[in-house]
Coordinates of C-alpha atoms in Angstrom, one line a residue:
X77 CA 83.5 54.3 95.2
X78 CA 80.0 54.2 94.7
X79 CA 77.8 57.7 94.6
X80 CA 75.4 58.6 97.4
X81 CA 71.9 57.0 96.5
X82 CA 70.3 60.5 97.4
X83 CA 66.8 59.6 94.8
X84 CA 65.5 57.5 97.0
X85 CA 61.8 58.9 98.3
X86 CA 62.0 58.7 101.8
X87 CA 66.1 59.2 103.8
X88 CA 66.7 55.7 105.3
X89 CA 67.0 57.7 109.0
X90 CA 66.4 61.4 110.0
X91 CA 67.5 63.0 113.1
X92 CA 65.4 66.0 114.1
X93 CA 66.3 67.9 117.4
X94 CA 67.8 64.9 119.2
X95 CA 69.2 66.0 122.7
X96 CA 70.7 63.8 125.1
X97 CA 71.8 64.4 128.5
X98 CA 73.9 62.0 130.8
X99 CA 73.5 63.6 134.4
X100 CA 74.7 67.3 133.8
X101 CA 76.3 66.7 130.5
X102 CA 74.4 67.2 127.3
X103 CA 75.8 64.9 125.2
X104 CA 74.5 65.3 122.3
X105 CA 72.7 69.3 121.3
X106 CA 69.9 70.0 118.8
X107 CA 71.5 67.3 116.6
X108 CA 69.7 67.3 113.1
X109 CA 71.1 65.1 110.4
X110 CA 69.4 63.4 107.4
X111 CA 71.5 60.2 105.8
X112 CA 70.3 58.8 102.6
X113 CA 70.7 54.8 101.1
X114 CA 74.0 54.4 99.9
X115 CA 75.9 56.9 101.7
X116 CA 78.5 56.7 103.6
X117 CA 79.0 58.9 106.8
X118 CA 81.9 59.4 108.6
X119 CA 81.6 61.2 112.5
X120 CA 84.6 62.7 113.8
X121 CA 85.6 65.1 116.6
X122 CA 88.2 65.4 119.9
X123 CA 87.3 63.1 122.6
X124 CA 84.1 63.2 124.4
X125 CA 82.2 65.2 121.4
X126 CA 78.8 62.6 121.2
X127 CA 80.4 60.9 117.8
X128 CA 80.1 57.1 119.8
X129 CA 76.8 58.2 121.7
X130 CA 75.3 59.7 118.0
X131 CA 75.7 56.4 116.5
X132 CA 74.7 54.7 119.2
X133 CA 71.5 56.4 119.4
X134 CA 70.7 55.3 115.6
X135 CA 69.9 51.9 116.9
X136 CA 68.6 52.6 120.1
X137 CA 71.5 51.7 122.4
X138 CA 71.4 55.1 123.7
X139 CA 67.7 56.9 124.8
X140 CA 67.2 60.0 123.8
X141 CA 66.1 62.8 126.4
X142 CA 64.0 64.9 123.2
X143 CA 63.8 65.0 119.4
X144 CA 62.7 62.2 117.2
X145 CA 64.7 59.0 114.9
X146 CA 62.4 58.0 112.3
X147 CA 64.3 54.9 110.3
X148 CA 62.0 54.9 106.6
X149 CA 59.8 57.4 108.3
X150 CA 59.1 55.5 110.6
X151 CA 59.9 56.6 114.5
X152 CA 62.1 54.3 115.9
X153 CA 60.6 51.6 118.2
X154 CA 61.0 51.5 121.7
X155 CA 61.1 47.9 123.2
X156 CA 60.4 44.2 121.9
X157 CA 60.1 42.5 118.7
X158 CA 60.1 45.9 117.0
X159 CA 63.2 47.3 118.4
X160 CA 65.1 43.5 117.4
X161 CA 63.9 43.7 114.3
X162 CA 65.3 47.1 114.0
X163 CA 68.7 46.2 115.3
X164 CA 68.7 43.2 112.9
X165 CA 68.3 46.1 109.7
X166 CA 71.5 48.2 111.3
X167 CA 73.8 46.4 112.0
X168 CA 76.2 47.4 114.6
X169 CA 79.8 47.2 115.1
X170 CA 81.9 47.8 118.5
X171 CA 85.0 48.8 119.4
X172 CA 85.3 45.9 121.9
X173 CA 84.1 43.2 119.5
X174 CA 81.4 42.3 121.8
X175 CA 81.8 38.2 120.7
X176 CA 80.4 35.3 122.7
X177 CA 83.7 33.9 124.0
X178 CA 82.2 30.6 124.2
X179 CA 81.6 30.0 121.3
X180 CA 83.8 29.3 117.9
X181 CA 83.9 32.0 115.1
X182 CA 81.5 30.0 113.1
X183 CA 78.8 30.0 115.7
X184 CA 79.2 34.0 116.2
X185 CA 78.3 34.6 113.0
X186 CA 75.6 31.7 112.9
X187 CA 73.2 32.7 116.2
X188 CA 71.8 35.5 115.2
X189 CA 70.7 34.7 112.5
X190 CA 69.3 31.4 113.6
X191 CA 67.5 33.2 116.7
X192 CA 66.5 37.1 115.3
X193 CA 66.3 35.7 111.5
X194 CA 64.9 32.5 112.2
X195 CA 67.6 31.1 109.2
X196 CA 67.6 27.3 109.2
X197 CA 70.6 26.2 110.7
X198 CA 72.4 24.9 107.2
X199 CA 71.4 27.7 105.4
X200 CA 72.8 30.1 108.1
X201 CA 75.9 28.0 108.6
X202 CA 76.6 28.1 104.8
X203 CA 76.5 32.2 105.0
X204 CA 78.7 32.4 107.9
X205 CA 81.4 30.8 106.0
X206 CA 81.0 32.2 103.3
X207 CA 81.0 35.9 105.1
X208 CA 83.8 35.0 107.3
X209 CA 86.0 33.7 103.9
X210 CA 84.6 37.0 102.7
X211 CA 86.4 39.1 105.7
X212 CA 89.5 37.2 105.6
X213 CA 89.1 35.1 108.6
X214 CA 87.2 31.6 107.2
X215 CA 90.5 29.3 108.0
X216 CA 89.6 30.6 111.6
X217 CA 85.9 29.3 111.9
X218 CA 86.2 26.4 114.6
X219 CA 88.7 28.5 116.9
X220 CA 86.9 30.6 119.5
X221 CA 87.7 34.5 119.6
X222 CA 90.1 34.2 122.7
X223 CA 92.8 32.2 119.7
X224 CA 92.7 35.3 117.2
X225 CA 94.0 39.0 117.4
X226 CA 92.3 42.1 117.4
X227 CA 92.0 42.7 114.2
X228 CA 90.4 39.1 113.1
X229 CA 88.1 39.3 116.2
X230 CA 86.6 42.8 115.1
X231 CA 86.6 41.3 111.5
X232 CA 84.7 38.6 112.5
X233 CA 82.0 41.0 114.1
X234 CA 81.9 42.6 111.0
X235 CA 80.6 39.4 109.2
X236 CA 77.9 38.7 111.9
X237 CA 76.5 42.0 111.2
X238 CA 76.8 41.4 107.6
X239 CA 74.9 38.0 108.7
X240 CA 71.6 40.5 109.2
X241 CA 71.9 41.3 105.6
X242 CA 71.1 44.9 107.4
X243 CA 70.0 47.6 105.1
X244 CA 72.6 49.9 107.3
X245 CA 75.7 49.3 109.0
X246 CA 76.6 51.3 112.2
X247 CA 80.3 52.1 113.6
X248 CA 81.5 52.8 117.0
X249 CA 85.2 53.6 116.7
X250 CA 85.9 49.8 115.3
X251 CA 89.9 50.3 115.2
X252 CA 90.4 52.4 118.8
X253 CA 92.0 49.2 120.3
X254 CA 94.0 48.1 117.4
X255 CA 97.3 48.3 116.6
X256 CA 98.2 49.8 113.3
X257 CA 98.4 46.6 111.3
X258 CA 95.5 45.4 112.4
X259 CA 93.7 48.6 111.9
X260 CA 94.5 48.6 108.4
X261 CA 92.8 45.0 108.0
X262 CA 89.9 46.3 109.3
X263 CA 90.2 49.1 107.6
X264 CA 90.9 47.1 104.0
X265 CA 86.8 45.1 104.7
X266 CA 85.4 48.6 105.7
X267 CA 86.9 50.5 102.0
X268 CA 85.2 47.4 100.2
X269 CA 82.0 47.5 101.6
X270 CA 82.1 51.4 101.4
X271 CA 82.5 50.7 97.7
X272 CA 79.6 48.5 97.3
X273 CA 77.2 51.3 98.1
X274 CA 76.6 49.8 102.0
X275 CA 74.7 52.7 104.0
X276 CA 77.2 53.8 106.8
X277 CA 77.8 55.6 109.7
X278 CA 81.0 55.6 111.1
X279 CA 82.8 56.9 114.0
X280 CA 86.2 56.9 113.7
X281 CA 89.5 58.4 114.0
X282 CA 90.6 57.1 111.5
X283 CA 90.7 60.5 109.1
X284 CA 92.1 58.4 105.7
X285 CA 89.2 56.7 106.0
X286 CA 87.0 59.4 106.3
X287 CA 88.9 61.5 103.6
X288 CA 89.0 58.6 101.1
X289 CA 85.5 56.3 101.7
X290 CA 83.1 58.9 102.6
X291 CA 80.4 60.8 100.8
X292 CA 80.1 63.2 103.8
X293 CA 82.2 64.0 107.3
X294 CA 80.4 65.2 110.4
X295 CA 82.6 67.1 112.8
X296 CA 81.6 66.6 116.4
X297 CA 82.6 69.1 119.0
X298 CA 80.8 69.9 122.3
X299 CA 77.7 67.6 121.6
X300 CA 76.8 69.0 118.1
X301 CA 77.5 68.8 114.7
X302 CA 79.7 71.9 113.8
X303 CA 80.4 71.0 109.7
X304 CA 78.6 68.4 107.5
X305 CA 80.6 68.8 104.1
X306 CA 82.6 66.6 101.5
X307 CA 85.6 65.3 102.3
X308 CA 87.8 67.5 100.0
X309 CA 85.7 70.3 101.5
X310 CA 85.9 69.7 105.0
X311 CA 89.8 68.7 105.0
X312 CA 91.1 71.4 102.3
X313 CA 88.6 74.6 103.9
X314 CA 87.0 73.8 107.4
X315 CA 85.4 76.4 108.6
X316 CA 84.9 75.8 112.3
X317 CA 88.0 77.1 114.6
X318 CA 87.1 74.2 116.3
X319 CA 87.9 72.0 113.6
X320 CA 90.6 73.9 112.6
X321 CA 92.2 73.3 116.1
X322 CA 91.1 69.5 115.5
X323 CA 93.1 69.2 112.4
X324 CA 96.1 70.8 113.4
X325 CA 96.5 69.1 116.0
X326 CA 96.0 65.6 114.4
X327 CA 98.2 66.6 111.8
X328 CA 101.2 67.2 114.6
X329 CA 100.8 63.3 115.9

């Protein structure tokens, strides 16, 4: 696994006081994190503890209600060109896939970067075979995603966001509705572009992942981030009761 680029100037993003409120609930509380190129960040906690609506608000899916996102120092944009061209640099995986059912594998991985990256068609075309070989799924290219299982479908997402060449790659639980094999195949292109040096945030429950592929785990509970450590420190020592409770109870599953 590659170390954590953490010599690099200026942190790629920077969270500072970020609150987020959806009716009554505060999602997310006073949330300050700083991730660096190269790292890899895996966000954990018991259902309902803002690790989905954290990442999401990376890219600006979800609106914050206070604080500031600044991506290379920059604050994040709001609307238009400038906010594509951010979602183009971090990259963004679902849990639901989110592919255009009409259209074949190849063309998935193709459009974007014909329509946000402006790629000639060839040129794109050529990449999205070679990224969906890449992922495992290239003898799939012509079918369209309604002919291939979970697990191919999410691995095809992950080559279109690969597509981007994105300086960051974002996770929202990517396995939650895969079975175990098929988790493990996602699970298998996640490890090896962990160990490239890829910049990502993931939130998972997958805690072998987080324990063997991260530089750092956030622990999630309530809306804020109770532990930022290691992996060995976090699993060996956690602090928190709350993660404490977390563990044990994974551990009895």
């Amino acid at each position: 696994m590659s170390q954590s680029t953490t010599d690099c100037p200026v942190p790629l993003v920077v969270l500072t006081g970020v609150n987020k409120y959806r009716d009554a609930l505060h999602v997310l509380q006073d949330i300050d994190l700083t991730i660096h190129h190269g790292e890899v960040v895996a966000v954990i906690g018991p259902r309902d503890s803002g690790t989905s609506t954290l990442c999401r608000t990376i890219n600006r899916l979800e609106r914050i209600d206070a604080g500031t996102i600044t991506v290379d120092g920059r604050p994040l944009p709001t609307r238009g060109r400038a906010l594509d061209r951010l979602r183009a640099e971090i990259g963004m995986v679902f849990r639901g896939f989110h592919l255009f059912a009409h259209r074949t594998v190849l063309e998935n991985v193709v459009l974007p970067q014909v329509t946000v990256r402006r790629t000639p068609r060839a040129v794109a075309e050529a990449s999205a075979r070679a990224l969906l070989e890449r992922v495992g799924v290239g003898a799939h290219a012509d079918r369209y995603p309604a002919g291939l299982s979970g697990g191919q479908q999410q691995r095809v997402a992950i080559a279109r966001a690969l597509a981007m060449e994105p300086r960051m790659l974002l996770f929202d639980q990517p396995t939650s509705a895969l079975d175990p094999e098929m988790t493990a195949e996602v699970l298998d292109v996640m490890h090896t572009l962990a160990a490239e040096g890829r910049t990502m945030v993931v939130a998972t429950h997958e805690l072998g992942f987080a324990r063997s592929a991260a530089h750092r785990v956030l622990f999630m509970a309530d809306g804020r981030i109770l532990e930022d450590r290691t992996p060995e420190a976090f699993f060996s020592t956690p602090r928190s009761e709350r993660a404490k409770d977390f563990l044990a109870a994974v551990a009895h599953h």
